C-alpha atoms as a PDB file:
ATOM      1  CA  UNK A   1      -3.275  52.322  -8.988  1.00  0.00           C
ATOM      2  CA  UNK A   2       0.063  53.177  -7.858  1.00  0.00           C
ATOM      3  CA  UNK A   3       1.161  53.676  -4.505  1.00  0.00           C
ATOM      4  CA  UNK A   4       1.819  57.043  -4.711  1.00  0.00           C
ATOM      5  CA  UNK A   5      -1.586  57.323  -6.093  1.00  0.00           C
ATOM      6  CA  UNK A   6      -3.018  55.181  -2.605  1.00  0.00           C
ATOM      7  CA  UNK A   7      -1.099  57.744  -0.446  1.00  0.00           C
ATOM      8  CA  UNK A   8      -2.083  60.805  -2.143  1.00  0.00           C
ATOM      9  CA  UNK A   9      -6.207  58.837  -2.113  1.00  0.00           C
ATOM     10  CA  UNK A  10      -5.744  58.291   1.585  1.00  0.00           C
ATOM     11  CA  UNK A  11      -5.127  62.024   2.892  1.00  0.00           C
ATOM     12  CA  UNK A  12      -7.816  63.100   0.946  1.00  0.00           C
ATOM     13  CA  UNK A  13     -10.285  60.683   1.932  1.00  0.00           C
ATOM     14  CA  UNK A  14      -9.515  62.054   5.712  1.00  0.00           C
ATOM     15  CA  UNK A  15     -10.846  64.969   4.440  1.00  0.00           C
ATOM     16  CA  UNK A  16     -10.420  67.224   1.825  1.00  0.00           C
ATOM     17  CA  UNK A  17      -7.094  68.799   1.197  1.00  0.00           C
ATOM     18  CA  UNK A  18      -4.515  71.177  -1.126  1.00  0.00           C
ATOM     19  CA  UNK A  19      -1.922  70.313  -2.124  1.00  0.00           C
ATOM     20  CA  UNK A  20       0.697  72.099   0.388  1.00  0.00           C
ATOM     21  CA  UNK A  21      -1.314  70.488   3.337  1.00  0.00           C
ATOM     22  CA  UNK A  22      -0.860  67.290   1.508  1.00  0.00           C
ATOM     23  CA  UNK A  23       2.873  67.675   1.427  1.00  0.00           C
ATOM     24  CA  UNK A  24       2.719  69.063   5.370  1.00  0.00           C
ATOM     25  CA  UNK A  25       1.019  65.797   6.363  1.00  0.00           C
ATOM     26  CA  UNK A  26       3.355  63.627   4.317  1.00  0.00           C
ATOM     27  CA  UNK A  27       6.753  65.192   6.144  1.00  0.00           C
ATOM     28  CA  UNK A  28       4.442  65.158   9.331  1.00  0.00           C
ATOM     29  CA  UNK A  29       3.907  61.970   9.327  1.00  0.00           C
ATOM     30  CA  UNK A  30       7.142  60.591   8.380  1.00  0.00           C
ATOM     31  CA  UNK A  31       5.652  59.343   5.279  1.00  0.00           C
ATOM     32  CA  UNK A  32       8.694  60.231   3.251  1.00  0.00           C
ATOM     33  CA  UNK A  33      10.615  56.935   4.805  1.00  0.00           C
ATOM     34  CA  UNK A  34       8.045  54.839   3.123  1.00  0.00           C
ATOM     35  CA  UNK A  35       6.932  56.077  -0.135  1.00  0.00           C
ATOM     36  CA  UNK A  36       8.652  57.261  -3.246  1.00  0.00           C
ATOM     37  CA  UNK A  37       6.359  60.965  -3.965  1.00  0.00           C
ATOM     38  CA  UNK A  38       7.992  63.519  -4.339  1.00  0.00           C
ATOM     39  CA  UNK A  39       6.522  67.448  -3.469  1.00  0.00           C
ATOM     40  CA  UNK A  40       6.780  67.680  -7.051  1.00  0.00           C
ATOM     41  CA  UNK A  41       4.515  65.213  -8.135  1.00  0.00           C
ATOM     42  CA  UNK A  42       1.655  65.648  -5.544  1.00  0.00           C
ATOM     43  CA  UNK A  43      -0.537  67.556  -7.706  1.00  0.00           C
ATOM     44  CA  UNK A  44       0.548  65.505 -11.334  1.00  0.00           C
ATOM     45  CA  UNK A  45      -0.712  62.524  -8.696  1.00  0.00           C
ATOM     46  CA  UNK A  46      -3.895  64.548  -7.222  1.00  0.00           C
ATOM     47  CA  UNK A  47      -5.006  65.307 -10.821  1.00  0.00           C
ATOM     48  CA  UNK A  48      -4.682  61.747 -12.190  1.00  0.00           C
ATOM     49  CA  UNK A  49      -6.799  60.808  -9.370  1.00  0.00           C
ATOM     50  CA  UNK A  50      -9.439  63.424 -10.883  1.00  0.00           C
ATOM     51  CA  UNK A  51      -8.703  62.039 -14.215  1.00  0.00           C
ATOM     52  CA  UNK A  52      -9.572  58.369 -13.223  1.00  0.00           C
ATOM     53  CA  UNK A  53     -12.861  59.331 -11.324  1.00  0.00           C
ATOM     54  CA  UNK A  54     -11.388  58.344  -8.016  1.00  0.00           C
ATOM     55  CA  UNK A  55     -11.107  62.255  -6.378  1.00  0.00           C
ATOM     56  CA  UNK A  56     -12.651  65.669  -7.346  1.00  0.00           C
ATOM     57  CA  UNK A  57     -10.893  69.416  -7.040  1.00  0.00           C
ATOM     58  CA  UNK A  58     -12.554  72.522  -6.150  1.00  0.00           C
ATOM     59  CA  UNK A  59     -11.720  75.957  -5.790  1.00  0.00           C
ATOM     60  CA  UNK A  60     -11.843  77.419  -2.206  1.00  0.00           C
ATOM     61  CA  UNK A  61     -10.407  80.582  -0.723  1.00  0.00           C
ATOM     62  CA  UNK A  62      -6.682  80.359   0.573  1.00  0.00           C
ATOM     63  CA  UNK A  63      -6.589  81.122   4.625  1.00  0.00           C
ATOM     64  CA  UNK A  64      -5.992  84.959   4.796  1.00  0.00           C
ATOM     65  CA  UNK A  65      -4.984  86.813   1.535  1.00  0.00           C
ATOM     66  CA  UNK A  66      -3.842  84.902  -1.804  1.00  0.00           C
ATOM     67  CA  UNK A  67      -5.440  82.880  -4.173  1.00  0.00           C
ATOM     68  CA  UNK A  68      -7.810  80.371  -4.378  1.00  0.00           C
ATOM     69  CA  UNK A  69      -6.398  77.027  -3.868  1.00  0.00           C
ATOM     70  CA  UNK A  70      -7.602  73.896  -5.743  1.00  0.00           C
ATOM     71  CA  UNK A  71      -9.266  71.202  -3.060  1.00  0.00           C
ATOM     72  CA  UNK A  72      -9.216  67.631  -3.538  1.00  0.00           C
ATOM     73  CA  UNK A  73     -11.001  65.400  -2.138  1.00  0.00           C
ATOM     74  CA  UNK A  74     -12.457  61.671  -2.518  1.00  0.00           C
ATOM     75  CA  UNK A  75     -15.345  60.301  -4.533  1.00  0.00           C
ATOM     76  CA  UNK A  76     -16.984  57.101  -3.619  1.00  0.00           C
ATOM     77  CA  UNK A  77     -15.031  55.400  -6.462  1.00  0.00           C
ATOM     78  CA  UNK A  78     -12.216  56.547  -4.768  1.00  0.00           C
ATOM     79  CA  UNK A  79     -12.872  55.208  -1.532  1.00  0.00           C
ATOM     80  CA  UNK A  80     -13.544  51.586  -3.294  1.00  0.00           C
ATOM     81  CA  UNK A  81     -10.379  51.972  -5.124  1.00  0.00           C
ATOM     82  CA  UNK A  82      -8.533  52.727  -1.769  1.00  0.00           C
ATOM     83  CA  UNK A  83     -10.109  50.304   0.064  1.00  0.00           C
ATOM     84  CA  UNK A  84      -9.038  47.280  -2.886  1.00  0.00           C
ATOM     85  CA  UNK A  85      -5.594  49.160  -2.812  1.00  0.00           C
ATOM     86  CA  UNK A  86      -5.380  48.844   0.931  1.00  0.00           C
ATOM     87  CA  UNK A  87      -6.197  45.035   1.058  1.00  0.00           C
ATOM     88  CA  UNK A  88      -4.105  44.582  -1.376  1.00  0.00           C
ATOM     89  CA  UNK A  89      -1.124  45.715  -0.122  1.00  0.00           C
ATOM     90  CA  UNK A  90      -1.894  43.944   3.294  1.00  0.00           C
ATOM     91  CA  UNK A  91      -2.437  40.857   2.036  1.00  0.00           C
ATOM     92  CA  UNK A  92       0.125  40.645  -0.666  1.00  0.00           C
ATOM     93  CA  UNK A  93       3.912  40.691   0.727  1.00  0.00           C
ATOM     94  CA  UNK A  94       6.537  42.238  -1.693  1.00  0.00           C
ATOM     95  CA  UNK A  95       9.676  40.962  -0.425  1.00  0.00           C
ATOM     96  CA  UNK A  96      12.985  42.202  -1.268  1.00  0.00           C
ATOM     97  CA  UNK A  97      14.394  45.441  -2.018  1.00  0.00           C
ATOM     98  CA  UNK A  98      15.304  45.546  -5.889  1.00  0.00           C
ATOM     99  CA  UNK A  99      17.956  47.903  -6.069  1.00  0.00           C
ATOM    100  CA  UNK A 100      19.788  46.698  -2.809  1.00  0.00           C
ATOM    101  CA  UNK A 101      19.317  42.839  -4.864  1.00  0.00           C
ATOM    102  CA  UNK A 102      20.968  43.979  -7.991  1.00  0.00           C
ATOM    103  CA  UNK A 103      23.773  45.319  -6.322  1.00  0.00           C
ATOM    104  CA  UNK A 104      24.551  41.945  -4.629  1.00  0.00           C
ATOM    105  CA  UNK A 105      24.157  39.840  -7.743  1.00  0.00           C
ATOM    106  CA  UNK A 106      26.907  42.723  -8.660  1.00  0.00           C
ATOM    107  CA  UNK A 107      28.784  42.986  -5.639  1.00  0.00           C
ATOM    108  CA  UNK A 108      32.317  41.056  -6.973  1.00  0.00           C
ATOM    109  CA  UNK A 109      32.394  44.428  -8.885  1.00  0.00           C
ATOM    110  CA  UNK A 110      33.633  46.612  -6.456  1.00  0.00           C
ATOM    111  CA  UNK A 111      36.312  43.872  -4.901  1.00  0.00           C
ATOM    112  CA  UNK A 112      36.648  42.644  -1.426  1.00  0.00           C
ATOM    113  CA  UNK A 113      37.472  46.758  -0.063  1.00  0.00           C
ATOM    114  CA  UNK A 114      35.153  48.100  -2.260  1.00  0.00           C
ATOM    115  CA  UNK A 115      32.789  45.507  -1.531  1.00  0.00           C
ATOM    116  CA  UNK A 116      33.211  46.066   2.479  1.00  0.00           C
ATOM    117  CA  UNK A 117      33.117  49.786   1.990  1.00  0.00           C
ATOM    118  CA  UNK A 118      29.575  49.420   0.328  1.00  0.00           C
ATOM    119  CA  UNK A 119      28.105  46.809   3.033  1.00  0.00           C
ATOM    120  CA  UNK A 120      29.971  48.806   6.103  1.00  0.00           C
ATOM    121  CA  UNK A 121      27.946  52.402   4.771  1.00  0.00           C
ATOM    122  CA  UNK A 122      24.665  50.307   4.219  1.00  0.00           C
ATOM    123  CA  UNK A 123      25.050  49.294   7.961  1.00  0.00           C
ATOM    124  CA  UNK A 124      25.452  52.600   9.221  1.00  0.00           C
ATOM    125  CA  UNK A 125      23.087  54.496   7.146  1.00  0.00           C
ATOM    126  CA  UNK A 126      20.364  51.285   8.880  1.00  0.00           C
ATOM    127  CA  UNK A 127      21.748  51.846  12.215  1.00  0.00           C
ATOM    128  CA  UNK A 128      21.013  55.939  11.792  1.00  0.00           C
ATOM    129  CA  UNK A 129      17.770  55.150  10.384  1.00  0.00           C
ATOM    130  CA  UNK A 130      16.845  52.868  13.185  1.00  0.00           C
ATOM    131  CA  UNK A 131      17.966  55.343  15.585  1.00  0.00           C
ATOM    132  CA  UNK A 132      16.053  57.870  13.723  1.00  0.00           C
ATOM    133  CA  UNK A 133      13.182  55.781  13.886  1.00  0.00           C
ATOM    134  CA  UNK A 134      13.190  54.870  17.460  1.00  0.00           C
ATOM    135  CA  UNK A 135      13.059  58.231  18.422  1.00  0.00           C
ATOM    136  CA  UNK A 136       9.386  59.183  16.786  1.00  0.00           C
ATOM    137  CA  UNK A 137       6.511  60.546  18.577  1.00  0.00           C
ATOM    138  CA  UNK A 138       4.479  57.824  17.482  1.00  0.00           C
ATOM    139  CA  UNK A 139       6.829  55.586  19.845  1.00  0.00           C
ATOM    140  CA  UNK A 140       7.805  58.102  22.653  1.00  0.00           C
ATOM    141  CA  UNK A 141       4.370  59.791  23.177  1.00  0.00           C
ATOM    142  CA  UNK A 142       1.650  58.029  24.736  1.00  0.00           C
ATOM    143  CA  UNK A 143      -2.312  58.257  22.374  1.00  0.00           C
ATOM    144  CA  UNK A 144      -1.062  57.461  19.175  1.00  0.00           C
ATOM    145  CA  UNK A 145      -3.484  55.106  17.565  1.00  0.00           C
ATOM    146  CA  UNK A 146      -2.360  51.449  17.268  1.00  0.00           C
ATOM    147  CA  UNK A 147      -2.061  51.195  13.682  1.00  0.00           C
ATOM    148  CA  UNK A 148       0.070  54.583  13.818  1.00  0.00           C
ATOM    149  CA  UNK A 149       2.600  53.303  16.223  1.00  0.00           C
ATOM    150  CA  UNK A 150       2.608  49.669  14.457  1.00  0.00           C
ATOM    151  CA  UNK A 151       4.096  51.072  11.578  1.00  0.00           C
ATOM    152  CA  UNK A 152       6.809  52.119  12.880  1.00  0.00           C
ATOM    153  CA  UNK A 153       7.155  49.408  15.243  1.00  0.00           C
ATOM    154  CA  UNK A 154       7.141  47.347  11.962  1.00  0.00           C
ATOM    155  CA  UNK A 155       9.678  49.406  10.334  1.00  0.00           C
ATOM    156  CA  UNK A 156      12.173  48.708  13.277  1.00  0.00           C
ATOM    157  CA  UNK A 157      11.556  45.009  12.882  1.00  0.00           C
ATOM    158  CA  UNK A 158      13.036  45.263   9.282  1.00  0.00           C
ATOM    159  CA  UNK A 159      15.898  46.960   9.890  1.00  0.00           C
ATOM    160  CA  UNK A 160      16.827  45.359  12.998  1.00  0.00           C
ATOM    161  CA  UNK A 161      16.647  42.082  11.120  1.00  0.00           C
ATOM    162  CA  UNK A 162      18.764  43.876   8.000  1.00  0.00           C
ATOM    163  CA  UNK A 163      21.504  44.951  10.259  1.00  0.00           C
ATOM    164  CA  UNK A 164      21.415  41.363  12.051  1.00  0.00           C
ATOM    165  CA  UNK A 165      21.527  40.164   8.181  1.00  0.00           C
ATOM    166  CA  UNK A 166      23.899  42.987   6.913  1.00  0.00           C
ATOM    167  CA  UNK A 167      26.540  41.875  10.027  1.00  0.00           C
ATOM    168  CA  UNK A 168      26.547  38.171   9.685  1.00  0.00           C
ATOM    169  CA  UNK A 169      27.332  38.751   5.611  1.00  0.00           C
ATOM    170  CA  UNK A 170      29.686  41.718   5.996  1.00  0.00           C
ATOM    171  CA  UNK A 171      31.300  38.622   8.197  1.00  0.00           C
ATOM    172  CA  UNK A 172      31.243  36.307   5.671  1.00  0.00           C
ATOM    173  CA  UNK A 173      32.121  38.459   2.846  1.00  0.00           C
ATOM    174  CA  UNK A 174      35.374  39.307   4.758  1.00  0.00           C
ATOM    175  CA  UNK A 175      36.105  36.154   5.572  1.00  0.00           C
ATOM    176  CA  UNK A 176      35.768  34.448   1.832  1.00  0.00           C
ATOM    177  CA  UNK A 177      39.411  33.850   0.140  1.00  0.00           C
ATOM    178  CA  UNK A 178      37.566  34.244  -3.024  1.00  0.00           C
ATOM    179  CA  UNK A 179      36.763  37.998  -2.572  1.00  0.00           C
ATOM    180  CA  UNK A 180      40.576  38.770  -1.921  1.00  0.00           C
END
């Protein structure tokens, strides 16, 4: 089951849910800064979830006037299937971001200004993230649950230690004769 899959499996087993409140939840939440679904695929995502056994849909009335909307919400299969996807992902680290990897093995490419260009943006977009980050609810207002406010807690820890990273190899780079 994919991640996206998980997420979309998680709301629902809160209780059920349409679509739109999924989407709600998932900007809500911050979700967006730590999985890949898009708006667009939320219901592609809710239906294979129908398909595979793990959530059912029903019809029920829209609040006020409009149509019915389709509810989803989880089956006991489904609430295995997140709990084995949960465990999972706690106990199995995935280290590394891919795309950030490839363009290092890549990064004589762009030369030494290029090069610094690339690694002097990726600092600063961190940095705004972290800032970004640092100022959530979940860290500024007191009752959030503890697994709530660990995640973002977590999250800082990352980027802190990529910007320490990113600034003692934006360092280096600039420093090595061979990337003149």
């Amino acid at each position: 089951m994919t991640n996206s899959e998980l997420l979309l499996l998680s709301l629902i087993a809160e209780k059920p849910r349409h679509g739109y409140e999924i989407e709600a939840i998932i900007e809500e939440r911050g979700m967006r800064k730590w999985t890949d679904i898009a708006f667009s695929s939320i219901y592609a995502g809710l239906n294979r979830l129908v398909a595979q056994g793990c959530a059912s849909a029903a019809s029920a009335p829209a609040a006020g006037r409009g149509p019915d909307r389709k509810v989803f919400s989880a089956t006991p299969a489904g609430l295995d299937a997140l709990r084995a996807g949960v465990e999972r992902s706690i106990r199995e680290p995935a280290l590394g971001d891919q795309s950030f990897l490839f363009g290092l093995s890549c990064l004589p490419l762009l030369g030494r200004d290029g090069g610094l260009s690339a690694l002097q943006a990726r600092w600063q977009a961190l940095q705004q993230e972290y800032d970004t980050l640092s100022r959530h609810p979940a860290l500024t207002v007191p009752g959030f649950p503890a697994h709530v406010t660990s995640m973002f807690t977590y999250s800082l820890s990352i980027i802190r230690a990529n910007l320490d990273w990113l600034e003692d190899f934006i360092e280096r780079f600039e420093g090595d004769p061979k990337n003149g």
